[in-house]
Structures are given as C-alpha cells and as structure tokens.
Coordinates of C-alpha atoms and ligand atoms in Angstrom, one line a residue:
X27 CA -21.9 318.0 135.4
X28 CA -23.4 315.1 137.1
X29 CA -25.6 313.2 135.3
X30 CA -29.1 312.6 137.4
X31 CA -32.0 310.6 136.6
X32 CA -35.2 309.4 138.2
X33 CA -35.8 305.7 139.3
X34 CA -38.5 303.8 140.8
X35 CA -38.2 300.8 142.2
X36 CA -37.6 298.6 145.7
X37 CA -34.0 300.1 146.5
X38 CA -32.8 296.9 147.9
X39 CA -33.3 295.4 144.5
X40 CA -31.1 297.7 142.5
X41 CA -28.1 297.6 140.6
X42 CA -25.5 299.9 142.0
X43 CA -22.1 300.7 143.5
X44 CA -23.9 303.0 146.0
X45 CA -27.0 302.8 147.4
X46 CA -27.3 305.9 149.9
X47 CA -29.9 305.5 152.5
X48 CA -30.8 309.3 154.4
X49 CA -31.1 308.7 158.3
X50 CA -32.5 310.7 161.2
X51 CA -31.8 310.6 164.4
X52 CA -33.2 308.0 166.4
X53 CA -35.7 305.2 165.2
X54 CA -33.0 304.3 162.9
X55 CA -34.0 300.6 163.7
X56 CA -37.7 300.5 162.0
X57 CA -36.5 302.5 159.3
X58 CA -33.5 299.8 158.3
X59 CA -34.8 296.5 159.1
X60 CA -34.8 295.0 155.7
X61 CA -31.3 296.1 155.1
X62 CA -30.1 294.8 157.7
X63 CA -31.4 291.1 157.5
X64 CA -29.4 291.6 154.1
X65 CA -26.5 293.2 156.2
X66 CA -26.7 289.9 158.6
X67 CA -27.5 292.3 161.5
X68 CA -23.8 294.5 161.1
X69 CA -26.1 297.8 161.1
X70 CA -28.0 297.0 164.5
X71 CA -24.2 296.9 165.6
X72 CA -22.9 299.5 164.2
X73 CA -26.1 301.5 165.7
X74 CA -25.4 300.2 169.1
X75 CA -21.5 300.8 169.2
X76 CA -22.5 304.1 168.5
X77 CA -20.7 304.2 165.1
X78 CA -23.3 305.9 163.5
X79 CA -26.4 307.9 165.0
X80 CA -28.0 309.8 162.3
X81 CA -26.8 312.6 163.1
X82 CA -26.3 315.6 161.1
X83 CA -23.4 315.2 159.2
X84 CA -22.5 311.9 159.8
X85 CA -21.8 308.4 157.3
X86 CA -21.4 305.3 157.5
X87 CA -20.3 303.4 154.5
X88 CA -20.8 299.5 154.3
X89 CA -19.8 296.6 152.4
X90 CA -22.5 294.1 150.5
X91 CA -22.0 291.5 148.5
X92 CA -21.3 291.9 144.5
X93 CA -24.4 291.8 142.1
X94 CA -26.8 294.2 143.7
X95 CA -26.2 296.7 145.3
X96 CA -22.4 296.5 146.2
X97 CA -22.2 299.4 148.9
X98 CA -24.4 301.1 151.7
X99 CA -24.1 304.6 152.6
X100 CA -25.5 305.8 155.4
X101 CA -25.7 309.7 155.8
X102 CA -27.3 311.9 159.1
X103 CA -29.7 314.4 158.7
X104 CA -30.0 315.1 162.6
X105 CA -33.5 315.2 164.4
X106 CA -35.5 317.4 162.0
X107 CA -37.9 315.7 161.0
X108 CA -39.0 317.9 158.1
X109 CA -36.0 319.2 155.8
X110 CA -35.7 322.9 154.3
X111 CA -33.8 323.3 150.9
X112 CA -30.3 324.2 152.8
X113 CA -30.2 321.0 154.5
X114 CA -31.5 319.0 151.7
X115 CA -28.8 320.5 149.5
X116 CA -26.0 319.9 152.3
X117 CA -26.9 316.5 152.4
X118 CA -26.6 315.5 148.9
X119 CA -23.5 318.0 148.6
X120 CA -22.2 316.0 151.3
X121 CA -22.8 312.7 149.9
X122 CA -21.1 313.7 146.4
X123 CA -18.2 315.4 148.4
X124 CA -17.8 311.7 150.4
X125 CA -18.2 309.7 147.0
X126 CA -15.9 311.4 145.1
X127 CA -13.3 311.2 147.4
X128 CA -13.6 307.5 147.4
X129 CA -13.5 307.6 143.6
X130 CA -17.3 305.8 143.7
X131 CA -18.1 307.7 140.4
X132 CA -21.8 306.2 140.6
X133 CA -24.8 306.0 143.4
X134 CA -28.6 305.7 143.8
X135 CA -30.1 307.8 146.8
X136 CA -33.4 307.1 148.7
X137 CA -35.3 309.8 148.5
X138 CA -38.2 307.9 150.0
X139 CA -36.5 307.8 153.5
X140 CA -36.7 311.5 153.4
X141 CA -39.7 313.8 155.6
X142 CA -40.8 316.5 152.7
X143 CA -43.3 318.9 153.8
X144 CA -46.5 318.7 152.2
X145 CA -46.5 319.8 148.7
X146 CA -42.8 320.2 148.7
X147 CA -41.8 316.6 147.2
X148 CA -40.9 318.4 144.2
X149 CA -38.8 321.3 145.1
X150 CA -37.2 318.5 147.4
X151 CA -36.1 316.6 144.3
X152 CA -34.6 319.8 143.0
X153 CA -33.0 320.7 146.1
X154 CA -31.0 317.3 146.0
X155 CA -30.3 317.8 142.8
X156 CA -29.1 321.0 143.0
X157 CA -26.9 319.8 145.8
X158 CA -25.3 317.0 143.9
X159 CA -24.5 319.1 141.1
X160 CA -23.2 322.4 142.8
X161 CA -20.4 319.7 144.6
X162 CA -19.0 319.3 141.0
X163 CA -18.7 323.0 140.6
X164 CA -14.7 324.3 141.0
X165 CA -12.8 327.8 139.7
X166 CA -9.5 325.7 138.3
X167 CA -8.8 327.9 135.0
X168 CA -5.8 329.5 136.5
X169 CA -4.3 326.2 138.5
X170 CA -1.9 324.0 137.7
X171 CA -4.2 320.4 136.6
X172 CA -2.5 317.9 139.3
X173 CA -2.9 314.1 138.7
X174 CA -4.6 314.0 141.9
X175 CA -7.5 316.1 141.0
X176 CA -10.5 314.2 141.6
X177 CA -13.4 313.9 139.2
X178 CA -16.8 314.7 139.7
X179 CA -19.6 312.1 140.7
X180 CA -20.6 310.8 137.1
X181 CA -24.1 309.9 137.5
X182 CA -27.1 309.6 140.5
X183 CA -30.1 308.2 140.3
X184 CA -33.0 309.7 142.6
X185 CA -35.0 306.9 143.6
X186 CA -39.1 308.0 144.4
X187 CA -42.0 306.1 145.5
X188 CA -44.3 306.2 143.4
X189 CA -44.1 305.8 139.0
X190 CA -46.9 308.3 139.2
X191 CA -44.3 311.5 140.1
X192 CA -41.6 310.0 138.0
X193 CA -42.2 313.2 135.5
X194 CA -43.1 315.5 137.2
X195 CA -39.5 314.5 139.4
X196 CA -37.9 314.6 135.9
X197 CA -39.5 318.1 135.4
X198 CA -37.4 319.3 138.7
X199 CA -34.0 317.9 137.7
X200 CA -34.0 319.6 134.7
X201 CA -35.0 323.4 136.5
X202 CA -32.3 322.3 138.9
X203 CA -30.0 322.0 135.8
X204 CA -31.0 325.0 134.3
X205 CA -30.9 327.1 137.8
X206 CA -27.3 325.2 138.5
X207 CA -25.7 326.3 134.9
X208 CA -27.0 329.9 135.9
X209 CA -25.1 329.0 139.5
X210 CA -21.9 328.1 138.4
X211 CA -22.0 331.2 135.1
X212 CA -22.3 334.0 138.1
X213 CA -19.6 332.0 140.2
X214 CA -17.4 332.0 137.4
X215 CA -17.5 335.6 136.4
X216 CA -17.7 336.4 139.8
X217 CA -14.1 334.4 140.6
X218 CA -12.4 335.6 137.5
X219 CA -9.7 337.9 139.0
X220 CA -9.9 341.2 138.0
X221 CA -7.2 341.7 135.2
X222 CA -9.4 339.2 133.2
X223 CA -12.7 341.3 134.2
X224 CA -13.4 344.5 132.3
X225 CA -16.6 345.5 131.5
X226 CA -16.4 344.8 128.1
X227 CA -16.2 341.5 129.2
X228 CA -19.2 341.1 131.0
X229 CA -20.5 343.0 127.9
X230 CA -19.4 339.8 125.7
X231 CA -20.5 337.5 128.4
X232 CA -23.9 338.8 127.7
X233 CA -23.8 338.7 124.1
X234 CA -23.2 335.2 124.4
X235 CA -25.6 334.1 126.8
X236 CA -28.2 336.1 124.3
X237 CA -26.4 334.3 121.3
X238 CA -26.9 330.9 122.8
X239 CA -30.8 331.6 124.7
X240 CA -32.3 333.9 121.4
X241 CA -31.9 337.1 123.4
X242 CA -31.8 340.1 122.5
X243 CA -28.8 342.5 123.7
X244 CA -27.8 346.1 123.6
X245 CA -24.4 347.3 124.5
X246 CA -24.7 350.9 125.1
X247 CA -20.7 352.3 124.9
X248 CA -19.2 355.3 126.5
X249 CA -20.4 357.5 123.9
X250 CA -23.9 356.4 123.7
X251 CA -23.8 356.8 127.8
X252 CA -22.3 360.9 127.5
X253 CA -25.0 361.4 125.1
X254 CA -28.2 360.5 127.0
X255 CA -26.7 361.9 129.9
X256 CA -25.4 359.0 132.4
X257 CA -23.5 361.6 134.5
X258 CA -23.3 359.5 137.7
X259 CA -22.2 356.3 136.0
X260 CA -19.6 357.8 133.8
X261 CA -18.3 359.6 137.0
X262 CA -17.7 356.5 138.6
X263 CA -15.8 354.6 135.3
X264 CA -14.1 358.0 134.6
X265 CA -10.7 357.0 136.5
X266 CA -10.4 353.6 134.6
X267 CA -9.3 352.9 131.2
X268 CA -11.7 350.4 130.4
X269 CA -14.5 351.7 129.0
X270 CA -17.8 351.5 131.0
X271 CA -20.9 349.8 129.2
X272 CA -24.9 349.6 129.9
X273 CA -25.0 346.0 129.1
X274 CA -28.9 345.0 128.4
X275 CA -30.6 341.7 128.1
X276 CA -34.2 341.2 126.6
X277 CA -36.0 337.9 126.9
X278 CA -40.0 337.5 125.8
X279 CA -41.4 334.8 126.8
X280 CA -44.8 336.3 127.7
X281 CA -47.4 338.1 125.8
X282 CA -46.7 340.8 123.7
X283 CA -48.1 343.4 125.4
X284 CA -47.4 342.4 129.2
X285 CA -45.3 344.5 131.2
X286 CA -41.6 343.1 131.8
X287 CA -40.3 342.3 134.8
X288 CA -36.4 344.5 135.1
X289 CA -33.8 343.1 136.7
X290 CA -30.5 345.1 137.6
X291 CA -27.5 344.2 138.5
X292 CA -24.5 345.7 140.1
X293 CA -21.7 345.7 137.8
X294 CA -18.2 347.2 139.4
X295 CA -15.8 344.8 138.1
X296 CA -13.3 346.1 140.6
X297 CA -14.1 348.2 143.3
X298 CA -10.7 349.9 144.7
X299 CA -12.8 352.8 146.5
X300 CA -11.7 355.0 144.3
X301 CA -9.9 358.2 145.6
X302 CA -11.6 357.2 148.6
X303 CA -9.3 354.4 148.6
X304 CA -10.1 351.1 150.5
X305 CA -8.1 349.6 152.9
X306 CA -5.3 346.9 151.4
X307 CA -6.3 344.5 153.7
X308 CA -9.2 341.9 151.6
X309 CA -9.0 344.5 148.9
X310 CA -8.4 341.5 146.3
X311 CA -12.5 340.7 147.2
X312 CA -13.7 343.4 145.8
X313 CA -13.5 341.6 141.9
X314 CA -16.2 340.5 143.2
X315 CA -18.7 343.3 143.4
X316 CA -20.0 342.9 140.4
X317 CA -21.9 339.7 141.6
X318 CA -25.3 341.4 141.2
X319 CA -24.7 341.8 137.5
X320 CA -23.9 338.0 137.9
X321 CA -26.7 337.1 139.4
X322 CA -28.8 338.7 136.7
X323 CA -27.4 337.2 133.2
X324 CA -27.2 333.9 135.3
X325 CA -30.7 334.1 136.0
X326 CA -31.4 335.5 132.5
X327 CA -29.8 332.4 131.4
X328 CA -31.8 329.8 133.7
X329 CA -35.3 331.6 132.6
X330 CA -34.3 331.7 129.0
X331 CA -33.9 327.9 128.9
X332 CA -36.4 326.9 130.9
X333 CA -38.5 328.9 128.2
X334 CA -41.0 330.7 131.5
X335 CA -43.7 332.7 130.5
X336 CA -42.7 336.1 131.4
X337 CA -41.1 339.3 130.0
X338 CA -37.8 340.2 130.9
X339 CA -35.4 342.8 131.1
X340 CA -32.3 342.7 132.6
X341 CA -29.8 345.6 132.7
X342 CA -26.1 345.6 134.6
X343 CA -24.1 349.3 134.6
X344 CA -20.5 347.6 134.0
X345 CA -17.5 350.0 135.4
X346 CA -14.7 349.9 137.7
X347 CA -13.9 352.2 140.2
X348 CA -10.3 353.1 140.4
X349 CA -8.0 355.7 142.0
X350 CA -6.1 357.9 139.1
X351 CA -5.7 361.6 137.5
X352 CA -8.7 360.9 136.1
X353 CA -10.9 360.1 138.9
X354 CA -13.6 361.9 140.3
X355 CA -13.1 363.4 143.9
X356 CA -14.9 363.8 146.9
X357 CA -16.9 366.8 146.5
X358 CA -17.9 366.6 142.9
X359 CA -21.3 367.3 142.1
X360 CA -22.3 365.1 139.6
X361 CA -25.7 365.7 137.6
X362 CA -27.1 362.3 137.1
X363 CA -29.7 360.6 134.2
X364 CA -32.7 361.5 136.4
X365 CA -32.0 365.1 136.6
X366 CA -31.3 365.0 139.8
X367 CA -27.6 366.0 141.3
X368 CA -25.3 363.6 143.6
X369 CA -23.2 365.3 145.5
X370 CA -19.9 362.9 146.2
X371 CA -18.9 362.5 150.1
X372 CA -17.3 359.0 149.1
X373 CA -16.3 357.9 145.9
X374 CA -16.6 354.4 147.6
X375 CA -20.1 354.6 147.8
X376 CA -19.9 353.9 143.9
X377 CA -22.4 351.5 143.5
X378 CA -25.6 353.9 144.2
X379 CA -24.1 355.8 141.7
X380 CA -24.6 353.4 138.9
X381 CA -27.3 351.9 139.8
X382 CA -28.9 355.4 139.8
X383 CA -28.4 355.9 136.2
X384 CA -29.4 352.3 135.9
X385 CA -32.8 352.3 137.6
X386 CA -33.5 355.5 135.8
X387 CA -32.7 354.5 132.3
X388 CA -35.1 351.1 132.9
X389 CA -37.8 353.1 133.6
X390 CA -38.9 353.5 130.0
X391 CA -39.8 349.8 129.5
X392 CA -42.8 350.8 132.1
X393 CA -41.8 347.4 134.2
X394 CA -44.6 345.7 136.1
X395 CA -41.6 345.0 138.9
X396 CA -37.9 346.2 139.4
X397 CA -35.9 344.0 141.2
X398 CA -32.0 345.3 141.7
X399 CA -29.1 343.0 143.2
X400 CA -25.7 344.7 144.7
X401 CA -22.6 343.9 146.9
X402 CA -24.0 347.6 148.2
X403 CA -22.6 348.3 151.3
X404 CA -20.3 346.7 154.3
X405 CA -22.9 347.4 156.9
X406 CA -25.2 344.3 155.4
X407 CA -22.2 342.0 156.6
X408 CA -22.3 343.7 159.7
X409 CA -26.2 343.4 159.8
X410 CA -26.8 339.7 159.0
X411 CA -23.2 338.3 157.8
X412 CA -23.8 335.5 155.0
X413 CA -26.9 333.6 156.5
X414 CA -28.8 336.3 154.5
X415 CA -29.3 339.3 151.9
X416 CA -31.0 342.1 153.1
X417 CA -33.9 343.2 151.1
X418 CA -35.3 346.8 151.1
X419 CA -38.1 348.3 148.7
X420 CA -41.2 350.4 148.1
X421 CA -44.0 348.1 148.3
X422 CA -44.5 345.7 150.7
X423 CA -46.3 343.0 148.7
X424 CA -43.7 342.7 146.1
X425 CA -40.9 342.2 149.3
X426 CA -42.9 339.4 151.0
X427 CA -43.3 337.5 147.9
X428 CA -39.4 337.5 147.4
X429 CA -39.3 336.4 150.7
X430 CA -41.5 333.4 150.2
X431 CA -39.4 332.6 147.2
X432 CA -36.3 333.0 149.6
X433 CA -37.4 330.6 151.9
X434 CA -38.6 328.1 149.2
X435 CA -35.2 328.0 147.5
X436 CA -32.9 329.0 150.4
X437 CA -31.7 332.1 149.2
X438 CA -33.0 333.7 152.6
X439 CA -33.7 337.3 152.6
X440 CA -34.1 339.5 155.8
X441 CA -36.3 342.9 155.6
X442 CA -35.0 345.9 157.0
X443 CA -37.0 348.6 157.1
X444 CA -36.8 352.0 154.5
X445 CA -39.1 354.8 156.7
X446 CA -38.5 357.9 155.3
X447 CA -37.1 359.4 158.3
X448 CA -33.9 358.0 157.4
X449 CA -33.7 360.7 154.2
X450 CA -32.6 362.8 156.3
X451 CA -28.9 361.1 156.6
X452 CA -28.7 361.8 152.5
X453 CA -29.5 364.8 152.2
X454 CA -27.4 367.4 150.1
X455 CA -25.7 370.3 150.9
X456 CA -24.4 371.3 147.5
X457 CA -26.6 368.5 145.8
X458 CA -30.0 367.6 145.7
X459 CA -28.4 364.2 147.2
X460 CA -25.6 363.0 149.1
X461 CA -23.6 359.4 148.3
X462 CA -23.6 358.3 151.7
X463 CA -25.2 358.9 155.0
X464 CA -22.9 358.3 157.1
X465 CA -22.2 355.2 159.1
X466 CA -25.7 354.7 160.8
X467 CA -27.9 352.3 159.3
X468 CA -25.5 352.1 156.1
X469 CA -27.4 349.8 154.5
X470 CA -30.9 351.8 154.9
X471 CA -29.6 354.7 153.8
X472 CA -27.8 352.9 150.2
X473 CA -31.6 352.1 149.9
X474 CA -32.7 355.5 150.8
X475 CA -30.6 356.8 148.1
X476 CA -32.4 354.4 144.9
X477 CA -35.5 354.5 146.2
X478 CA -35.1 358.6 145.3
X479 CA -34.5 356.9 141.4
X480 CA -37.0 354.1 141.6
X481 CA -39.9 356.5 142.3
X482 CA -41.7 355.5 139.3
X483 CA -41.6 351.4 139.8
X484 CA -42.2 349.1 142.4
X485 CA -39.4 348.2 143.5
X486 CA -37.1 345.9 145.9
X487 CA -33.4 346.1 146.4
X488 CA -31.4 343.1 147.2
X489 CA -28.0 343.4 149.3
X490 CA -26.2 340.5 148.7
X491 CA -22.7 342.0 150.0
X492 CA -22.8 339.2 152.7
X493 CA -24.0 336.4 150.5
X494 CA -22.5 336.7 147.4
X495 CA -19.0 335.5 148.5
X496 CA -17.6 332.4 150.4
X497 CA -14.6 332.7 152.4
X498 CA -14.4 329.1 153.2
X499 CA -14.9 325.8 151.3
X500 CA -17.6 323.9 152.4
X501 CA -19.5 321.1 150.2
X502 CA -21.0 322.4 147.3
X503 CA -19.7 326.1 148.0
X504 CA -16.3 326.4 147.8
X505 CA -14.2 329.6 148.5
X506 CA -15.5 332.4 146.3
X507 CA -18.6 333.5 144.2
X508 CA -21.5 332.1 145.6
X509 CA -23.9 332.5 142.8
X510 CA -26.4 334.0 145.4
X511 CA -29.7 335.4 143.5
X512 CA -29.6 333.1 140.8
X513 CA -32.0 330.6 142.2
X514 CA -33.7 333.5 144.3
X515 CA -34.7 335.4 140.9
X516 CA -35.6 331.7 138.7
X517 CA -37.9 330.5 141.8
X518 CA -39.2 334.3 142.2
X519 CA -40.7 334.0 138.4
X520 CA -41.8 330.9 138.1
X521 CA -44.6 332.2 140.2
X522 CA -45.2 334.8 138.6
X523 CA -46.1 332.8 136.0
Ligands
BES18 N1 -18.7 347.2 147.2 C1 -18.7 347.9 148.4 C2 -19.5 347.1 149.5 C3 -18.9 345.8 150.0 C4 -18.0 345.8 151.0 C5 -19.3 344.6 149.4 C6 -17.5 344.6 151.4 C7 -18.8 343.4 149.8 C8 -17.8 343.4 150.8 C9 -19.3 349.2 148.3 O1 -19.1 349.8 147.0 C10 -18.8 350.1 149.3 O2 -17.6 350.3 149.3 N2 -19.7 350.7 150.2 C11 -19.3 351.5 151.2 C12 -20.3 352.7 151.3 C13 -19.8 353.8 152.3 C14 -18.6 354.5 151.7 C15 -21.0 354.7 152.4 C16 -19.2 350.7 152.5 O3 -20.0 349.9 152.7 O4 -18.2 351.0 153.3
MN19 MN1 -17.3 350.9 147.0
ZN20 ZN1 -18.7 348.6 145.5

C-alpha cells in the first residue's frame, strides 16, 4: 500500500519529485501566481493556449528545476466549488493512476487548494487518502507477473494548512487505512473465481480475520444447521457438495451489557439459479454474490482495528446454489428456522432464503440494530444501476441515518419504499410465503419477504446487486468487486459511537 503522511509547510518550499496542485475551473490565475513567477510565467501560457483549464479530469505536468520541487502537476476538478467524497477520491485516484504510469513513485499534494465544506476537512483528508490507496488495489493472483507491470505510488504526503490539524489529519489516514484493508479483503474474496470459493473458505477467511483482530468466531457446520432446524438454508446448499456453513463473527468493543449491533451478509459463493437455471450469458458474475458476506468481515475487520466502541455481531449464511439430483425444485415447501414455511416458485430467488434463516437465528443476541447486505435481486440494477444500493427497512430513523452515512462516505443509498400492500405479491398458496413475487417491484418484494423474518429488530436491508461489482476499470476501481459496504458500515458506526 501507499505509504501517506501528513505535512505542513509552504508547498513551494518542499522537497519533492511531485508537487500536485488541485485546480478549479476558472480563476486559475490568483490561485497560481507564486508558482508561476517560479515557472517564469509557462503556466499563464499554458492557461491561455488552452492547454489546461481545470477542468474535471484534466493534468498538466511541468518541469522545474532540480533541488525543490522537481515537477508540477496540475489536475482539474471542474467548477464545483465544494467537493463530495466521490470526486475527492477520483481525483487523487486519478493522480496516482497518472504518476504511476510515469513511474514518479513519490509526490506531495495540496490539499490547501481544495474547497471542503465546513466541518468536513477531515473526512476530506480521508477521502484523498482512500483514493490514493484504492488506485494501488489489483486482482493479479491468477495472471501471468509481466515485466511491465507497473508498481504502485510508494509514498504521498498530504500537505494542510495549519500544524494545528496535523493529528487529527494523521487520525483520518489511518481510518482510511483501516476502511481500505477492509476494501481491498471484500474485493479480493469477492474476485476469487468460484472453484477457489467454497464456503468453507469464507469460513477460514473469517477465522482468520478473528485470529488476527481478537475476535471471536463460530462456524456452525451442516450438522449443527439440520439440528436447530435451518430448513430454508440447507435447502438452498442441498444441491452442492460443499458443505454450507453459518459463519459468525463477534467483536466487543463496547460495554458489557450494551446491545450489539448485527450485521448479515449474503453469502452464495456461486449463484447458478439453481434448477431455475440462469441464463449462460454473464453467468461467470454470479461468484460474486456473496459480496454482502464481504462487505461484512471487511467491515468486521476495519472496526476491529480501529478498536470503536461498539458491540458487534456479524453473521454470513455461506452456500452455493447449484443445479443437480440433489437440488431442491420449484414447488418444494420448505419449513424454515422461524417456523414459518417458504413455498419455492424460484430456486433463484435463493438469497431470501438464507438470509431468512440468517436474520432469524441473530435474533437471539437481542440486537439494538440489524443491518443485512445482499446482491438480492436483478431489479436493483434495473432500479438505480451502480450509482447506488437500494435500502429498504422497518424503521425510518435507522434508514435516514445510513443515508447520512452514505452521503458522508459515498457509498450512496437510495430508499424505496416497503408499504405493506406489496405483501400481497408473496403470498403463499401452499406456504405461509412465497420466494418471489413476481417481476413487479422485484426488489420491494425481496424486502417484503425478510421483513416477514426481521419482525423482531429494527432493521434495514441493503441491495447492493448494482454496486457491488464493476464491469469496467476506472481509477481506483478496476473491473470486479467493488468492496461496496465496507466504508458504508465503518462510517455508519463511528457514529454510533
Ligand atoms: N444473485 C441474484 C441477483 C443478482 C442478479 C445479483 C444480477 C447481481 C447481479 C439473485 O439470487 C437472483 O437471482 N434474484 C432473482 C430473483 C427472482 C428469481 C425473483 C432475480 O433478480 O432475477
Ligand atoms: Mn439467484
Ligand atoms: Zn443470488
């Protein structure tokens, strides 16, 4: 990873083989005078011949002499005058995307040229960092190493106003670490193709984490699952050979008595459709719909070494849905933890079915707050695409507040609505409750169908089906797992704290 620290200082009199200098568009003149007396008047020039604007996207890299600071980099932000997280982190993706290519291992970025809203200087800092340090991130396990291959920027130094916020600035590179480790864990597990990917190891994958953080972690195998009664989850692994597991993370950093917060994640390592059998076309995306589950132990990770005050629990059903002699069928009728009985229209609509069993069995820790994650359903994408997850629940002040934390962090999440009317769509025949409602409102009615198993809780669902995979590089996200939630979850606690 890159390594960042904090600086303070006149920027013109540092030391550095990059000094990168964030421009808006327009009044670039008042903002670069001193420069360019150094610069002998080439950046009024280059302003004029239109070779560089400030606009969003663009850079403009320039010569200096040796000694101080040997090169200029000038990088648009566009008109805004006041920058969210997104763009922030673009930018300084964007700048470590440009470096690296030029094999300038080292720079030193002006922050103090940048418009933070009020109060937000902080989370700005982070936002950079978290920028410069996702660029670095790459799924290369299974690829050929090519002499070519470029490495990451080695070090950046953020350069601030004032020595009075130069710790409190250090404070907000480390969460960005910590939140960017728990990034790149759920992109990693997330990209790992699917004959690597059984639920025993995600199961491992959690031991691990709880090795390294001092967590504590319960594995609860296939015949641990029969016995309490997990009908709908075991339903759903039955037409694998890999054994299903309820993998379950504890951290305690709050007071003994205070009520954890759950988290659950979605954990279908592969998701063929079952007998229900998806389409072949982009079938080889669905190793990724266990990304909830990622999102969770990444985010389990984060908090754990960031050491926040708060009780945790985290809990992923880990299965994979596959067509065979042993699947279950459209039509079963499955009896599930709760009591209640699933009747299957879809074996497709696995995820529910897991996550049923899932937000059932959490119940017992009497959580303050359940918050689930899932690639849920196709209709999100159709609803919002990958600007946004969609976010559902049962109580309106615990879905504004991960809203705020959306907007904070750039995670964005979009609210659609979960009236009961829509019940109706998932209501059984030869159930209690049907697996799917049909294609209206697909995403509602996934909801519809845990909020029946969340009754206890409040609770918000996350659909991340959009979000939680890229299908192109861009800087800082290439092609693949996204690590959407991570950040979303650490920033959503922190204020709970
Ligand atoms: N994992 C899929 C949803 C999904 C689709 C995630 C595409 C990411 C990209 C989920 O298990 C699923 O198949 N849902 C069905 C539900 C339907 C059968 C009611 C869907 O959305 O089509
Ligand atoms: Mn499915
Ligand atoms: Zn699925």
């Amino acid at each position: 990873m890159t390594k960042i620290s904090i600086k303070v200082g006149n920027p013109l009199k540092q030391k550095t083989a990059c000094l990168v200098l964030p421009a808006y568009e327009g009044r670039l003149k008042n903002s670069f005078s001193e420069l360019d007396a150094l610069l002998q008047g080439r950046l009024q020039k280059a302003f004029r011949n239109k070779e560089f604007s400030g606009k969003k996207g663009e850079a403009l890299l320039l010569h200096a002499g040796e000694g101080g600071c040997e090169r200029f980099l000038l990088v648009g932000l566009g008109s805004k005058r006041q920058t969210n997280a997104i763009g922030l982190r673009n930018f300084s993706s964007q700048v470590a995307a440009y470096l690296t290519e030029r094999r300038i291992a080292r720079c030193l970025i002006d922050t103090n040229l940048l418009h933070f809203s009020k109060g937000a200087e902080m989370a700005g800092i982070a936002a950079i960092s978290e920028g410069l340090l996702l660029a670095g991130y790459r799924f290369d396990t299974y690829r050929e190493k090519t002499a070519d291959a470029v490495a990451p920027l080695q070090t950046a130094s953020l350069l601030i106003g004032s020595s009075r916020d130069k710790l409190a600035a250090e404070e907000a590179v480390r969460e960005a670490e910590a939140i960017c480790r728990g990034i790149c864990l759920a992109r990693d597990l997330v990209n790992l193709p699917g004959n690597y990917k059984s639920p025993q190891l995600l199961a491992d994958t959690a031991q691990q984490i709880a090795k390294d953080q001092g967590l504590r972690c319960t594995l609860l195998p296939r015949a641990e699952l029969e016995k309490q009664g997990f009908g709908a989850l075991l339903a759903v692994a039955q037409g694998s050979v890999r054994d299903p597991y309820l993998i379950v993370l504890e951290y305690h950093g709050g007071t003994k008595d205070e009520r954890p917060v759950a988290l659950v994640g979605k954990g279908v390592v592969f998701d063929s459709g079952g007998i229900s059998l998806k389409p072949a076309d982009k079938m080889e995306e669905m190793k990724m719909d266990m990304a909830g589950g990622a999102a969770v132990l990444g985010a389990m990770q984060a908090v754990a070494e960031l050491k926040l005050p708060v009780n945790l629990v985290a809990v992923v059903p880990a299965v994979e849905n596959l067509a065979s002699g042993t699947a279950y069928r459209p039509g079963d009728v499955l009896t599930s933890l709760s009591g209640k009985t699933i009747e299957v229209l879809n074996t497709d609509a696995e995820g529910r079915l897991i996550l049923a069993d899932a937000l059932t069995w959490v119940g017992q820790y009497k959580p303050r707050v359940v918050i689930d994650l899932a690639t849920l359903t196709g209709a999100c994408i159709i609803a919002l695409g990958s600007h946004a997850s969609a976010v559902l629940g049962n109580h309106e002040g615990l879905i504004r507040e991960l809203i705020k934390a959306g907007e904070r962090c750039g995670d964005r999440l979009w609210q659609l609505p979960l009236w009961e009317e829509y019940d109706a769509q998932i209501k059984g025949d030869f159930g209690d409750i049907k697996n799917s409602g049909g294609r209206p409102a697909g995403t509602i009615t996934a909801a519809a169908f845990l909020k029946q198993f969340a009754e206890d809780y409040t609770w918000a669902h996350l659909d991340i089906a959009g979000t939680a995979w890229a299908d192109k590089n861009t800087p800082g996200l290439p092609k693949g797992g996204t690590g959407v939630g991570v950040r979303l979850l650490v920033e959503y606690l922190r204020r709970q704290c």
